[in-house]
Each structure stands twice: as structure tokens, then as C-alpha cells.
Coordinates of C-alpha atoms in Angstrom, one line a residue:
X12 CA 106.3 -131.7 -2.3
X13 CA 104.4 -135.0 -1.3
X14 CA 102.8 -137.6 -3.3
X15 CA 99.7 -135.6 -4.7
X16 CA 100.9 -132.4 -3.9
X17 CA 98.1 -129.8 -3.1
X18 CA 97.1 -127.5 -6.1
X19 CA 97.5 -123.9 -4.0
X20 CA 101.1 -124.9 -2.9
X21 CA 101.8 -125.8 -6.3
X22 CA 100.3 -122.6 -7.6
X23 CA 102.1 -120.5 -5.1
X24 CA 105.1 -121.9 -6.0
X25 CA 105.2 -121.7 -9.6
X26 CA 104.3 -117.8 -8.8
X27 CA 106.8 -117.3 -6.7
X28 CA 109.4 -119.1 -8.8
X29 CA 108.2 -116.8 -11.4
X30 CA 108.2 -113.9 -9.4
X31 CA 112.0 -114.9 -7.7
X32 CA 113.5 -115.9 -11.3
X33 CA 112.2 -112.4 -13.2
X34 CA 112.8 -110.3 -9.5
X35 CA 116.6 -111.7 -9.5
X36 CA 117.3 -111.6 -12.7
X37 CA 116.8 -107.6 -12.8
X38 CA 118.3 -107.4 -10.3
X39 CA 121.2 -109.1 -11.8
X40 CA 121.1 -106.7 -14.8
X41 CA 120.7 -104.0 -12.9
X42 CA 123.9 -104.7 -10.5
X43 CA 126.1 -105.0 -13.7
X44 CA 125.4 -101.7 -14.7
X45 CA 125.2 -99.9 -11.6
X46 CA 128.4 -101.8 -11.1
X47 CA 129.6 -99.9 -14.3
X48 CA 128.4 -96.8 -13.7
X49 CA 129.6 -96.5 -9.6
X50 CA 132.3 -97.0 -7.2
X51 CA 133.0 -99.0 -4.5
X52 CA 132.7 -96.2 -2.6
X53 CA 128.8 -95.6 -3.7
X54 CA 127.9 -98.9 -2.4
X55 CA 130.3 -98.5 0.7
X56 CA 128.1 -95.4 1.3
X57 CA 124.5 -96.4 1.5
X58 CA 126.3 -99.8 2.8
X59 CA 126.9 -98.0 6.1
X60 CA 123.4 -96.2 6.3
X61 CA 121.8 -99.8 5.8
X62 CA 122.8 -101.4 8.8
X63 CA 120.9 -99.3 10.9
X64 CA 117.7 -98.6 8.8
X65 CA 117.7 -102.2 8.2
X66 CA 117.6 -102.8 11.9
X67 CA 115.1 -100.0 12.8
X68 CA 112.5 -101.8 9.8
X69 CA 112.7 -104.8 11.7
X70 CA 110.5 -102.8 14.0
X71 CA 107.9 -102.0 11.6
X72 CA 106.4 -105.3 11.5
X73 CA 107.0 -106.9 14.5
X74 CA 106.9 -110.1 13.5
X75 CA 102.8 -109.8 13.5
X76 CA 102.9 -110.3 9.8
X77 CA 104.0 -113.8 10.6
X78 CA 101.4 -114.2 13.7
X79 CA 98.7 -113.1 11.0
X80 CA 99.9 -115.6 8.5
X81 CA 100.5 -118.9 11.7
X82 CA 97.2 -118.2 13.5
X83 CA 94.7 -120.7 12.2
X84 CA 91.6 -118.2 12.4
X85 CA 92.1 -114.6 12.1
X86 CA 89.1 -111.8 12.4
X87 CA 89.3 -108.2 11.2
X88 CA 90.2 -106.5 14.5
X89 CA 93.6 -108.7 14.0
X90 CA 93.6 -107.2 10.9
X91 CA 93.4 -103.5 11.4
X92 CA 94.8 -103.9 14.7
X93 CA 98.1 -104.8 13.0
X94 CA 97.7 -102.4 10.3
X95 CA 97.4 -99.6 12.7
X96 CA 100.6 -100.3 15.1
X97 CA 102.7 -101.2 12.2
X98 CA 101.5 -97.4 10.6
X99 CA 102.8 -95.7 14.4
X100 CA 105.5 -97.8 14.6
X101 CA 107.2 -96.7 10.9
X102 CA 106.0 -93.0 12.2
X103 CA 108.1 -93.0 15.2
X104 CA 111.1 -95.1 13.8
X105 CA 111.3 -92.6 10.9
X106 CA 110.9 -90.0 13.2
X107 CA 113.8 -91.3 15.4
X108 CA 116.1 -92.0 12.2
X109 CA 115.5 -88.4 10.8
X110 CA 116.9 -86.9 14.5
X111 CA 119.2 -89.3 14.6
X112 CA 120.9 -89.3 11.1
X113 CA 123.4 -87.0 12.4
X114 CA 124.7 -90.1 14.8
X115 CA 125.3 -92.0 12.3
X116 CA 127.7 -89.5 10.7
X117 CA 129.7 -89.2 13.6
X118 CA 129.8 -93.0 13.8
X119 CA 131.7 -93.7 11.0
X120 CA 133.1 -90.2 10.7
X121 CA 131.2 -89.1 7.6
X122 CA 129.6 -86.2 6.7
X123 CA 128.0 -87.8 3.5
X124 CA 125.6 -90.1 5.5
X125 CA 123.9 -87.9 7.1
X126 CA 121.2 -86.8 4.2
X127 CA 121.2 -90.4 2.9
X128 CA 119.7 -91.5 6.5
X129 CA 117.4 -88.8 6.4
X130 CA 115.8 -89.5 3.4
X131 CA 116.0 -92.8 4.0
X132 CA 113.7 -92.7 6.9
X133 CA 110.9 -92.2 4.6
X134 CA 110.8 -95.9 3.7
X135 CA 109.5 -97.1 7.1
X136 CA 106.3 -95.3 6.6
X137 CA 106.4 -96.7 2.7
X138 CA 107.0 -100.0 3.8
X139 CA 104.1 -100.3 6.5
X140 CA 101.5 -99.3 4.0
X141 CA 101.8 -102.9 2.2
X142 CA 103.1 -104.9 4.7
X143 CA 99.6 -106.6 6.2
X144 CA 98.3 -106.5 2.9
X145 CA 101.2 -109.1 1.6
X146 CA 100.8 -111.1 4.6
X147 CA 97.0 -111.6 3.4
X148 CA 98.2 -112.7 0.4
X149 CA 100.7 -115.0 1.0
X150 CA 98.4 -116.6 3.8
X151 CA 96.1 -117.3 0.8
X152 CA 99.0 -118.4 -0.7
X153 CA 98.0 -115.7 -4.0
X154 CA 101.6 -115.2 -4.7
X155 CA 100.4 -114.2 -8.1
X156 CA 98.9 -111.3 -7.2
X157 CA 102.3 -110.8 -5.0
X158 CA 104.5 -111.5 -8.4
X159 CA 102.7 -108.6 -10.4
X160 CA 103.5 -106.1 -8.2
X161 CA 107.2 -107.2 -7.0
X162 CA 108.0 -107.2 -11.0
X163 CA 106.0 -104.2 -12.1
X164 CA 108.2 -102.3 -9.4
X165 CA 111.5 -104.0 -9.9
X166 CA 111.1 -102.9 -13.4
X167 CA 110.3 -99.9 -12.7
X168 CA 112.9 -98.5 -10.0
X169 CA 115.7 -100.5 -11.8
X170 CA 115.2 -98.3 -15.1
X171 CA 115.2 -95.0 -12.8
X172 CA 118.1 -96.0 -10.6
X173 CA 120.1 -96.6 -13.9
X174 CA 119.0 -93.1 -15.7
X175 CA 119.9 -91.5 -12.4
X176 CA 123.1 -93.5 -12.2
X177 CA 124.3 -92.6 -15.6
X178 CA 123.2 -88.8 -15.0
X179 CA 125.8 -88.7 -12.5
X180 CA 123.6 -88.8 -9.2
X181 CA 126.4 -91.6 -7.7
X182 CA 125.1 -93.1 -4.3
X183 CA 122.1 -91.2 -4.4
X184 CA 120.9 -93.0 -7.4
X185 CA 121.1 -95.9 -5.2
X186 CA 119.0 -94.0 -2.3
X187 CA 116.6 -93.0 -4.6
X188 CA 115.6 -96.6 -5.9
X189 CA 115.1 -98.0 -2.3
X190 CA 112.5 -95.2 -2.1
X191 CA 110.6 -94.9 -5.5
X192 CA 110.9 -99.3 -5.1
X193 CA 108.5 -98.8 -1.6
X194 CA 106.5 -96.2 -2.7
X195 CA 105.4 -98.0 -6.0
X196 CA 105.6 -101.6 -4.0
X197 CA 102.6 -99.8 -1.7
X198 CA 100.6 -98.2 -4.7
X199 CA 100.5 -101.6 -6.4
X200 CA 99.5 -103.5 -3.2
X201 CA 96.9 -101.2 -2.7
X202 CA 95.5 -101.4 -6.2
X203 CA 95.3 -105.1 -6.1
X204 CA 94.5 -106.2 -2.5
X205 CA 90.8 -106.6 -1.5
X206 CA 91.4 -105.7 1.8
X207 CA 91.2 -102.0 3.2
X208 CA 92.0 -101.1 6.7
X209 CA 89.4 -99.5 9.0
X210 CA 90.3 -97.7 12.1
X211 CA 90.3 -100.1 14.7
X212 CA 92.9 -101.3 17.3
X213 CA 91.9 -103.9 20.0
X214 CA 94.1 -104.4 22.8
X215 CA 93.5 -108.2 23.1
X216 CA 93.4 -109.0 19.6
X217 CA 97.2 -107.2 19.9
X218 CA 98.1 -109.6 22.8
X219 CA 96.9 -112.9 21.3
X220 CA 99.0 -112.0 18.4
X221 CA 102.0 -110.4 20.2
X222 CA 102.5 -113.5 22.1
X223 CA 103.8 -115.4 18.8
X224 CA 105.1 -112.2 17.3
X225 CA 107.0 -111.0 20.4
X226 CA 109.7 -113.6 20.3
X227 CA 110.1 -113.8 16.5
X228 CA 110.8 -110.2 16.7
X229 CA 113.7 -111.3 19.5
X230 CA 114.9 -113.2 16.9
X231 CA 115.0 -111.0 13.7
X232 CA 116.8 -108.6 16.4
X233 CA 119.8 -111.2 17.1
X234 CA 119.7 -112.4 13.3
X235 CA 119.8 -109.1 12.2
X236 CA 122.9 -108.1 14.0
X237 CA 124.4 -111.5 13.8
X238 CA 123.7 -111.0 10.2
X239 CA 125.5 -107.5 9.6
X240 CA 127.5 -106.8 12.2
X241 CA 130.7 -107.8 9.9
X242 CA 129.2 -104.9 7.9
X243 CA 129.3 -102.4 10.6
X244 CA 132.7 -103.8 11.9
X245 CA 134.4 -103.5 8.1
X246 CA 132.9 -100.3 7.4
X247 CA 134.1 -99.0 10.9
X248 CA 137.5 -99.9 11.0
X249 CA 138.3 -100.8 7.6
X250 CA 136.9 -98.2 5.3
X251 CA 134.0 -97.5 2.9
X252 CA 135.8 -98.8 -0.4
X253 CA 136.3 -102.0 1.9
X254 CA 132.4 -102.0 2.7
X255 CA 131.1 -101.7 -0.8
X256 CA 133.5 -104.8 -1.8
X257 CA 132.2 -106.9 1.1
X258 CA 128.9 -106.2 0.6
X259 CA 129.5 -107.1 -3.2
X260 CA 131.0 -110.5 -2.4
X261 CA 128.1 -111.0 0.5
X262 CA 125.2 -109.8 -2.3
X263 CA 126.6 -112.8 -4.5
X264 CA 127.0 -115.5 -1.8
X265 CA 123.4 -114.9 -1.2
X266 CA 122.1 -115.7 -4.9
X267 CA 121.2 -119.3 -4.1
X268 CA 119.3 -118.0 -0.9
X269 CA 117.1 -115.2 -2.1
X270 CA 117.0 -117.2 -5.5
X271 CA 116.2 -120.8 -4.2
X272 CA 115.9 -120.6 -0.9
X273 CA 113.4 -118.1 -1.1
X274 CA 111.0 -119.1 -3.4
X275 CA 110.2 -122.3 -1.6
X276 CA 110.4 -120.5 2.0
X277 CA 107.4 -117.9 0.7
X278 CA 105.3 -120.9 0.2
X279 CA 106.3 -123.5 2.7
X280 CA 106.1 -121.2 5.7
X281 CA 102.1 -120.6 5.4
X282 CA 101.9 -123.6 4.3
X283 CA 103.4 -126.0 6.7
X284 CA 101.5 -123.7 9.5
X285 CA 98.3 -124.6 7.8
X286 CA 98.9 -128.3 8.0
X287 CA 100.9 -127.8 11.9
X288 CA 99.1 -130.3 13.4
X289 CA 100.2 -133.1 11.5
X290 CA 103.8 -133.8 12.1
X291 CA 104.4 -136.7 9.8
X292 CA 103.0 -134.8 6.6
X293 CA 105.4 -131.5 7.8
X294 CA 108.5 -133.7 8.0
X295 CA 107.7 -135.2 4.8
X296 CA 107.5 -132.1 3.0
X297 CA 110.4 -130.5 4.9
X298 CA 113.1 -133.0 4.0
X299 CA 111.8 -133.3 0.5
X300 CA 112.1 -129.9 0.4
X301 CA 115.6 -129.2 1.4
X302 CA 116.6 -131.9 -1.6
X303 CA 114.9 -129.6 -4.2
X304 CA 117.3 -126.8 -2.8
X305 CA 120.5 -128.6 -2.5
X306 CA 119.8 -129.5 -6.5
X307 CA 119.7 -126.3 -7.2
X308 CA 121.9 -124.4 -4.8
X309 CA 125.0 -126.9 -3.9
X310 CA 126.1 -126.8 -7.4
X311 CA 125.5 -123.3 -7.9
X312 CA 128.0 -122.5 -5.2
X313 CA 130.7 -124.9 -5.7
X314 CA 130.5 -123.7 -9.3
X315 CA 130.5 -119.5 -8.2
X316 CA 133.7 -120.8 -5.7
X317 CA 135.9 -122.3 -8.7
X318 CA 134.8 -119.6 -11.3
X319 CA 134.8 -116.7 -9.2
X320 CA 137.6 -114.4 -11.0
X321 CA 136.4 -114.7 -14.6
X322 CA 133.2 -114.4 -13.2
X323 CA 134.0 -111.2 -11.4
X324 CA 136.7 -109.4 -14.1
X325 CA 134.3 -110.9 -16.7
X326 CA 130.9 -109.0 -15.2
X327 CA 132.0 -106.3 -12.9
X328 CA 135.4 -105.0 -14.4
X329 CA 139.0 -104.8 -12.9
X330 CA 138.0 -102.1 -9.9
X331 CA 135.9 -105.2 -8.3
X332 CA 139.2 -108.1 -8.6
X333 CA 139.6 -107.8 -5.0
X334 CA 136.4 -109.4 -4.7
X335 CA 137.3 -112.6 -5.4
X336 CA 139.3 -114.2 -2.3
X337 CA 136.1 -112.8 -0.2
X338 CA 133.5 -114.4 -2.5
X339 CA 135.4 -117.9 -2.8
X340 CA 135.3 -118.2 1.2
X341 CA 131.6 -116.8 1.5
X342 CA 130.5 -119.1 -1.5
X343 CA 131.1 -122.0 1.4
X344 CA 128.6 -119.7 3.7
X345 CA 126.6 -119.7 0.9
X346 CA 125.8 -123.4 0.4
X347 CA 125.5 -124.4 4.0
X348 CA 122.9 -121.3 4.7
X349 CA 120.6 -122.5 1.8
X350 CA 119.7 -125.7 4.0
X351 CA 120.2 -123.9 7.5
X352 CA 117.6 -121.2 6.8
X353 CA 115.1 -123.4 6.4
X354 CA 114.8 -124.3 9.9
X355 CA 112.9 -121.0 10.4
X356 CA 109.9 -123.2 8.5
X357 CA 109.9 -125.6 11.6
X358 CA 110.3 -122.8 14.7
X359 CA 107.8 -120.8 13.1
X360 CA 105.1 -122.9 11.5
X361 CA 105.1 -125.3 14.5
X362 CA 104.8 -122.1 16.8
X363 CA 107.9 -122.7 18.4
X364 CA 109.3 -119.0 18.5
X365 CA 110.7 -119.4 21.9
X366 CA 113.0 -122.2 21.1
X367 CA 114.2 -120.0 18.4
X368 CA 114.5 -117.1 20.5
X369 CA 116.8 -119.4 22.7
X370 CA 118.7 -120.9 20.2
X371 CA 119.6 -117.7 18.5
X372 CA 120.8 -115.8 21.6
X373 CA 123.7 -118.5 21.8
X374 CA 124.6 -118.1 18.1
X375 CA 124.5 -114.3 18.1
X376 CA 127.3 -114.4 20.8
X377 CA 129.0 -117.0 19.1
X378 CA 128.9 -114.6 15.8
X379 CA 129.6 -111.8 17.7
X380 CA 133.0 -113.3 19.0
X381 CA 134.4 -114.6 16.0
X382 CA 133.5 -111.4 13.9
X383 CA 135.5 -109.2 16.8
X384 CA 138.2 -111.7 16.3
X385 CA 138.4 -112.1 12.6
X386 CA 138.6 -108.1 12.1
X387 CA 141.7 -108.1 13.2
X388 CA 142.8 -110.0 10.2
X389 CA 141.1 -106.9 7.8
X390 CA 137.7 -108.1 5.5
X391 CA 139.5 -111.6 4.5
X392 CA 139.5 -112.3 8.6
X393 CA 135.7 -111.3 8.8
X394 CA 134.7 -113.7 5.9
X395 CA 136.8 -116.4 7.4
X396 CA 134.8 -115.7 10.6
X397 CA 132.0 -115.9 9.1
X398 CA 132.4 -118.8 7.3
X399 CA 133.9 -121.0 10.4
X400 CA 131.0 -119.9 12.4
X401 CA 128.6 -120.9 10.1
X402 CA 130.3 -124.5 9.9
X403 CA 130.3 -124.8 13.4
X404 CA 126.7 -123.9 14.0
X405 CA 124.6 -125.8 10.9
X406 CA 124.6 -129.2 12.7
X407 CA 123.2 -128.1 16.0
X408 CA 121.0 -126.0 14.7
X409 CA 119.7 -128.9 12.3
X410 CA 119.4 -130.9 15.1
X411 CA 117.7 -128.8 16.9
X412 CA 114.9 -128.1 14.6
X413 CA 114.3 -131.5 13.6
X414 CA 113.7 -132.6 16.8
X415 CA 110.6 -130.3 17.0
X416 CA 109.2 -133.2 13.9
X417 CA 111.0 -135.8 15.4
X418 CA 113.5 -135.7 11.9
X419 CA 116.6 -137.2 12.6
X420 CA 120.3 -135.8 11.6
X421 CA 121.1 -138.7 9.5
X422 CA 117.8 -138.6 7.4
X423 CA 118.7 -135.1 6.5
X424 CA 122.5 -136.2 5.5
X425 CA 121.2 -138.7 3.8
X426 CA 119.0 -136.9 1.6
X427 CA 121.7 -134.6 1.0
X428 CA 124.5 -137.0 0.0
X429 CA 123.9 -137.7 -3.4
X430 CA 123.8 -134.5 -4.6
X431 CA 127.1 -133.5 -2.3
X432 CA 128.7 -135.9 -3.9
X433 CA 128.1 -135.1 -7.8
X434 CA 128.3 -131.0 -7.0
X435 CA 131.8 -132.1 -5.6
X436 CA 132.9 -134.5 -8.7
X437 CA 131.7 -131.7 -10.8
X438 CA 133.6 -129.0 -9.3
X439 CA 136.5 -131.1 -9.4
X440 CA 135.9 -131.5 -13.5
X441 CA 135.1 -127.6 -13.8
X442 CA 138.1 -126.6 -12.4
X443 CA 140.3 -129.1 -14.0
X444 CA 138.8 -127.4 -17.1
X445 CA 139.7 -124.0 -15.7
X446 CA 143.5 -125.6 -15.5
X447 CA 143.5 -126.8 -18.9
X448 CA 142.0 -123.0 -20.1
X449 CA 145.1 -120.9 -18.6
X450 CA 147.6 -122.4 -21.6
X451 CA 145.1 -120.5 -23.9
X452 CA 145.5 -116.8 -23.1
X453 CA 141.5 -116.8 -23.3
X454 CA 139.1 -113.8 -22.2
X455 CA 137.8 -113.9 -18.9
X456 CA 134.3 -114.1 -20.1
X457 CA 135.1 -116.7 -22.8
X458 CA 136.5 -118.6 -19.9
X459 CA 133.6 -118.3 -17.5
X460 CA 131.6 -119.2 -20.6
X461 CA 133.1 -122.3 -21.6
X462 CA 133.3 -123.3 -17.0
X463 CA 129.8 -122.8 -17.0
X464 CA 128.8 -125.1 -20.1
X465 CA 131.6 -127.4 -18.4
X466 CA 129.7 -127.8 -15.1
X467 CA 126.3 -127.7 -16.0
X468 CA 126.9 -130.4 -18.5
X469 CA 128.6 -132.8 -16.4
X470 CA 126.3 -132.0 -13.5
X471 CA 123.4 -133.3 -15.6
X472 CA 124.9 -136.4 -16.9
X473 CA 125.7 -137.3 -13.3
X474 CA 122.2 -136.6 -11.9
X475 CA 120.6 -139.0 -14.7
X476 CA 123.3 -141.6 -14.6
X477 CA 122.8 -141.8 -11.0
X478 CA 118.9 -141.1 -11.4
X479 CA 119.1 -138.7 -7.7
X480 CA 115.8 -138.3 -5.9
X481 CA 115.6 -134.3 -7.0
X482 CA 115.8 -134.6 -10.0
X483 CA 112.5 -136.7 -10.5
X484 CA 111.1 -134.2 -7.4
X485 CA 111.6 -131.5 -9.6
X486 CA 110.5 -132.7 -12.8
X487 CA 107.4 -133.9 -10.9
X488 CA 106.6 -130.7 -9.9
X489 CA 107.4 -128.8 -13.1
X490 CA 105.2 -131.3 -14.9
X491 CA 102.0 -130.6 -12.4
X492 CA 102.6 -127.0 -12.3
X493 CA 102.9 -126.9 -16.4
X494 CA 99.6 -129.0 -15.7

């Protein structure tokens, strides 16, 4: 991301591309079928369950994965320390979900959840066992290490979860994956990390760590809920059937975060904390960053927005149409989060978890308000919530963090304009395609087909006729990590 880009970051970011690209993409397989082969109501299901095993695992870590990853200098009682209250932690979370599945029937009134939150209590423990080891890793930035196992076990539990799916085990095959994906996720780590824990827990090593930890854990609390509470509200007073399409339409808006988004973030968040101390080289590498995503992401979503029915009838079949509306308004969510996210690199590699914590106490009420208030409206007023909110929010929360580098809003629009602009005139061409294509009585997928050729094409010839910054960023980087 700079001039002469250091060989490790480049590394770890061709591994983690690697590992993102083959991860997603079986991922994306894997959804088609199980989209297939289940209902609505299957992913409505485990859906429900989620939102509170997903905010119990929150717990297991901490945030000290982070600490161990931001603190300069790190000795083996931080180490085993960690390893140690993560382990008790998971024990007594998966102790409390187990007593507590029953709850979470009552809650949204159905019997069904109640074995699916009991078994999936297991995964706390599962998850703990590999959790300090990945930290190590990606503080050495050996993502390739990290890419071996995370495709060895998507492979893996995605061919179970399909037999198990096609033998007729519905939802459970879905239950079922989340826990053969931890338990082989932890054998793998184990195999391949050099480390090993010893039994060991010091108090202070605990408090110098907790001290960093304690308010990134606030804020994965008030991101979490911020983050699913439209989940918990649709599958609440909507319906299951309604959950399961939401939570389709969400899992796509998110593509160009866990694809893009995510790569970069795996690397650039140990990285940036092992170069803290000089600001000018951070914002440097930050803003050049967030180019190389809105390449990548911005079209990708304006794209997903004007193709979204062929794409959806064309993929997941008729049973998922109502999908669409809820995707098209989410894809706008989608393209603002890819640059907002990144924020996290500056609070948390500069040490400035308190800010954070701040920060995100205002926007989880503001979430909180708009999601009570778009419910009323059924799943179309939640997205609409959610996309408002997220609107609203992205500037100040730009601001905010690039004032920690001293980056200034309008170098950041800058550096974004020029690929705004083309992803726009490209939409604009795509779906006067998609005009053109309804006088032809064509297939969905022969139309998504022939959209997708369309907007890729003209995307291109715009970004060389106009020669964009990216574009050279990214074929600069590709060329040193082919190198």
C-alpha cells in the first residue's frame, strides 16, 4: 500500500486474498444449494438462535485477541493467560446457553429452537481452542498458515452440510456445519501452530491487556446488537419465513465486506499497529487503502442493486423473489459499510478503544431508534432503517476517525470520486441494458449474464480511459505479490 510496500504485508495479503476469494466462493456454492435443498423457514430457524449465540461468542474473546495482536511486546504469561480465561469463559457461556435454550423458545414462541441452542452451545468451547492461536498468526502476519486451515475446513463442512441437507436433516444440516466447521477449524489450528498453551494465568499480565481489551469488548457489545437487532425485531414480530429472507438479502449486501473489506482489514489491522507510532506512514496507507476497496466494492454493489431480480430468480429460485426490494435497498448499506468499517483500523491500531467505545454508544441508540421505528413498516421498513441510518452516520464517523491521523474529510472524498463517478455511469449503462433486454422474453440467467458482461466491460474501459489511481494501486500490488 505505499511506495515500496513491505514484503510481509504483501505476503499476508496475497494469503488472505487467497484464503477470502476460495473461503467466499464455497461459500457461494454452498448457499446455492442449500438454497435448493431448504426453506426459508430453515434459515429463519437457526436465524433466530444466532442472535444470541452470536452475542454470547463475543464473550469468548474479549477483545484480548486484539490486545495480543496491538501490544508491541508480548511474553508467554500474556499468552496462556489469554488462552486460559478465554477456555472458562466459553465453559461458562456454553453452560449458561445450554440452561437457557429453553428462553429462547419462549422468546419467539418456538418449540423448535430449543435443541438447536443447545447444541449450539458447544461451539463456544470449539471456538476458544483456536482463538489465541490465530491471533499469533495474524500478529506474524502468517496468514498462510491461517488460509490452509480456513479452506481445508470450508471444504470440508460445506460437503457434510450439503449430504446432510439433501438427506433430509433441514435446519439441522445447517446446525450441524457451524459445529463440525469449529471443531475441524480447532484440530487444524492445533496441528499447524507452534505454540502450545501451558497452565498459567497472571493477574497483571490480564490487567495490562484488559485495559485495551475492555473497551473493544464495549464495542463489539453495541456493534453486535446494533448489528442484529433488525434480526431479532423481524424474527419477533414478523415471522421466521420473514427472518430467513432478511437474513438472505443481509448475507448478500455483505459480499463486498467479508469479500474486500476483509481481506485487507486481516492484514492492515496488525499491521498499522506495528507501525502506530508513525502517523504520516498510517494515513498514507489508510487512504490508499480505502481506494483499493471502493475499486472493487462500489461497483460490485451498484451492479448487485440494478441486477438484483435476475440475479436472485436466476440463482436461488422463485421461493426467494421476495428478496429482491430488501437486497436493492441494503445493496446501498452495502457500499457505504465497505469504507465505514475500516475505521475500526484507526481506533484500534492507534489504541484509541475508548473513543470507539464513545462513538458507538451514540450510534447504537441511533440504530436502535430507527429499527423500532422502521418495524412498523414490516422487513421493507427495517431495511429502509437501516439503510437511512447508515447514510446519516458514515460522515461523522469518517470524521471522527481521521482526525485521530490528522486525515481530512475531503482527502477521503477525493480519493473516492473517481471511482463514484464511473460505478455510477456504469450502472446507468447496465441498467439501460437491462431496459433494452425486457423486449426479448430472455431467461433470468441469460439476462444476469449478459448485465454482468455489460458492467464489467464498461467499468474497465472507464477506469483506463480515465487511468484512476486504483487501478495502477492494484496492478502494483498484484505485480509485487506475483513477484
Amino acid at each position: 500500500m505505499i511506495s515500496s510496500p513491505n514484503s510481509k504485508i504483501l505476503n499476508g495479503l496475497k494469503w488472505s486474498t487467497i484464503t477470502q476469494v476460495a473461503v467466499q466462493l464455497i461459500l457461494f456454492v454452498l448457499g446455492i444449494v442449500l438454497a435448493r435443498l431448504l426453506s426459508p423457514l430453515d434459515y429463519g430457524l437457526i436465524g433466530m438462535v444466532l442472535v444470541f449465540t452470536g452475542f454470547a461468542s463475543i464473550f469468548v474473546d474479549m477483545g484480548l485477541g486484539s490486545a495480543l495482536i496491538q501490544k508491541k511486546e508480548i511474553e508467554p504469561r500474556h499468552i496462556n493467560t489469554v488462552f486460559f480465561v478465554n477456555l472458562g469463559v466459553s465453559i461458562f457461556l456454553a453452560t449458561i446457553m445450554l440452561l437457557g435454550a429453553n428462553y429462547i423458545s419462549l422468546f419467539y414462541n418456538e418449540v423448535k429452537l430449543k435443541p438447536i441452542a443447545q447444541v449450539l452451545s458447544l461451539n463456544f468451547i470449539l471456538t476458544s481452542l483456536s482463538s489465541v492461536q490465530r491471533s499469533l498468526l495474524s500478529k506474524s502476519l502468517d496468514f498462510k498458515k491461517i488460509s490452509k486451515v480456513d479452506i481445508s475446513t470450508s471444504i470440508l463442512s460445506g460437503v457434510i452440510c450439503i449430504i446432510l441437507a439433501y438427506m433430509g436433516f433441514g435446519v439441522w444440516s445447517l446446525v450441524l456445519n457451524y459445529i463440525i466447521s469449529s471443531a475441524l477449524s480447532a484440530i487444524f489450528v492445533w496441528i499447524i501452530s507452534p505454540w502450545k498453551p501451558v497452565p498459567q494465568f497472571d493477574k497483571l499480565a490480564f490487567k495490562e491487556l484488559f485495559g485495551y481489551s475492555s473497551n473493544l469488548l464495549g464495542f463489539g457489545i453495541l456493534n453486535y446488537w446494533v448489528r442484529n437487532l433488525d434480526n431479532l425485531l423481524v424474527g419477533k414480530f414478523i415471522g421466521t419465513s420473514a427472518l430467513g429472507v432478511y437474513s438472505r438479502a443481509y448475507t448478500l449486501m455483505l459480499l463486498p465486506i467479508t469479500q474486500i473489506t476483509a481481506v485487507i482489514t486481516k492484514v492492515m489491522f496488525p499491521a498499522l499497529s506495528a507501525i502506530q507510532d508513525d502517523v504520516s506512514k498510517v494515513r498514507s496507507i489508510y487512504i490508499r487503502s480505502i481506494t483499493i476497496i471502493a475499486f472493487v466494492t462500489f461497483p460490485m454493489m451498484i451492479g448487485l442493486l440494478i441486477v438484483a431480480d435476475s440475479f436472485i430468480l436466476s440463482i436461488y429460485g422463485d421461493k426467494w423473489v421476495n428478496v429482491v426490494p430488501i437486497l436493492q435497498v441494503l445493496c446501498v448499506v452495502g457500499l457505504v459499510q465497505s469504507i465505514t468499517t475500516t475505521v475500526g483500523w484507526i481506533f484500534n491500531s492507534q489504541g484509541k478503544t475508548k473513543v470507539q467505545l464513545r462513538w458507538a454508544l451514540f450510534t447504537s441508540t441511533f440504530r436502535c431508534i430507527s429499527f423500532f421505528v422502521g418495524i412498523q413498516w414490516g422487513v421493507m421498513g427495517v431495511a429502509m432503517a437501516y439503510m437511512l441510518g447508515t447514510l446519516m452516520l458514515s460522515v461523522p464517523s469518517l470524521f471522527l476517525a481521521g482526525r485521530i491521523i490528522k486525515l481530512q474529510l475531503r482527502d477521503i472524498f477525493d480519493s473516492l470520486l473517481p471511482t463514484t463517478l464511473i460505478s455510477v455511469v456504469m450502472g446507468l449503462g447496465v441498467y439501460g441494458v437491462k431496459l433494452m433486454l425486457i423486449n426479448f422474453n430472455l431467461s433470468p440467467i441469460i439476462v444476469l449474464l449478459l448485465l454482468i458482461v455489460t458492467g464489467v466491460t464498461i467499468y474497465i474501459f472507464l477506469s483506463f480511459l480515465f487511468k484512476i489511481k486504483p487501478l495502477i494501486e492494484v496492478n502494483m500490488i498484484f505485480t509485487k505479490m506475483r513477484g
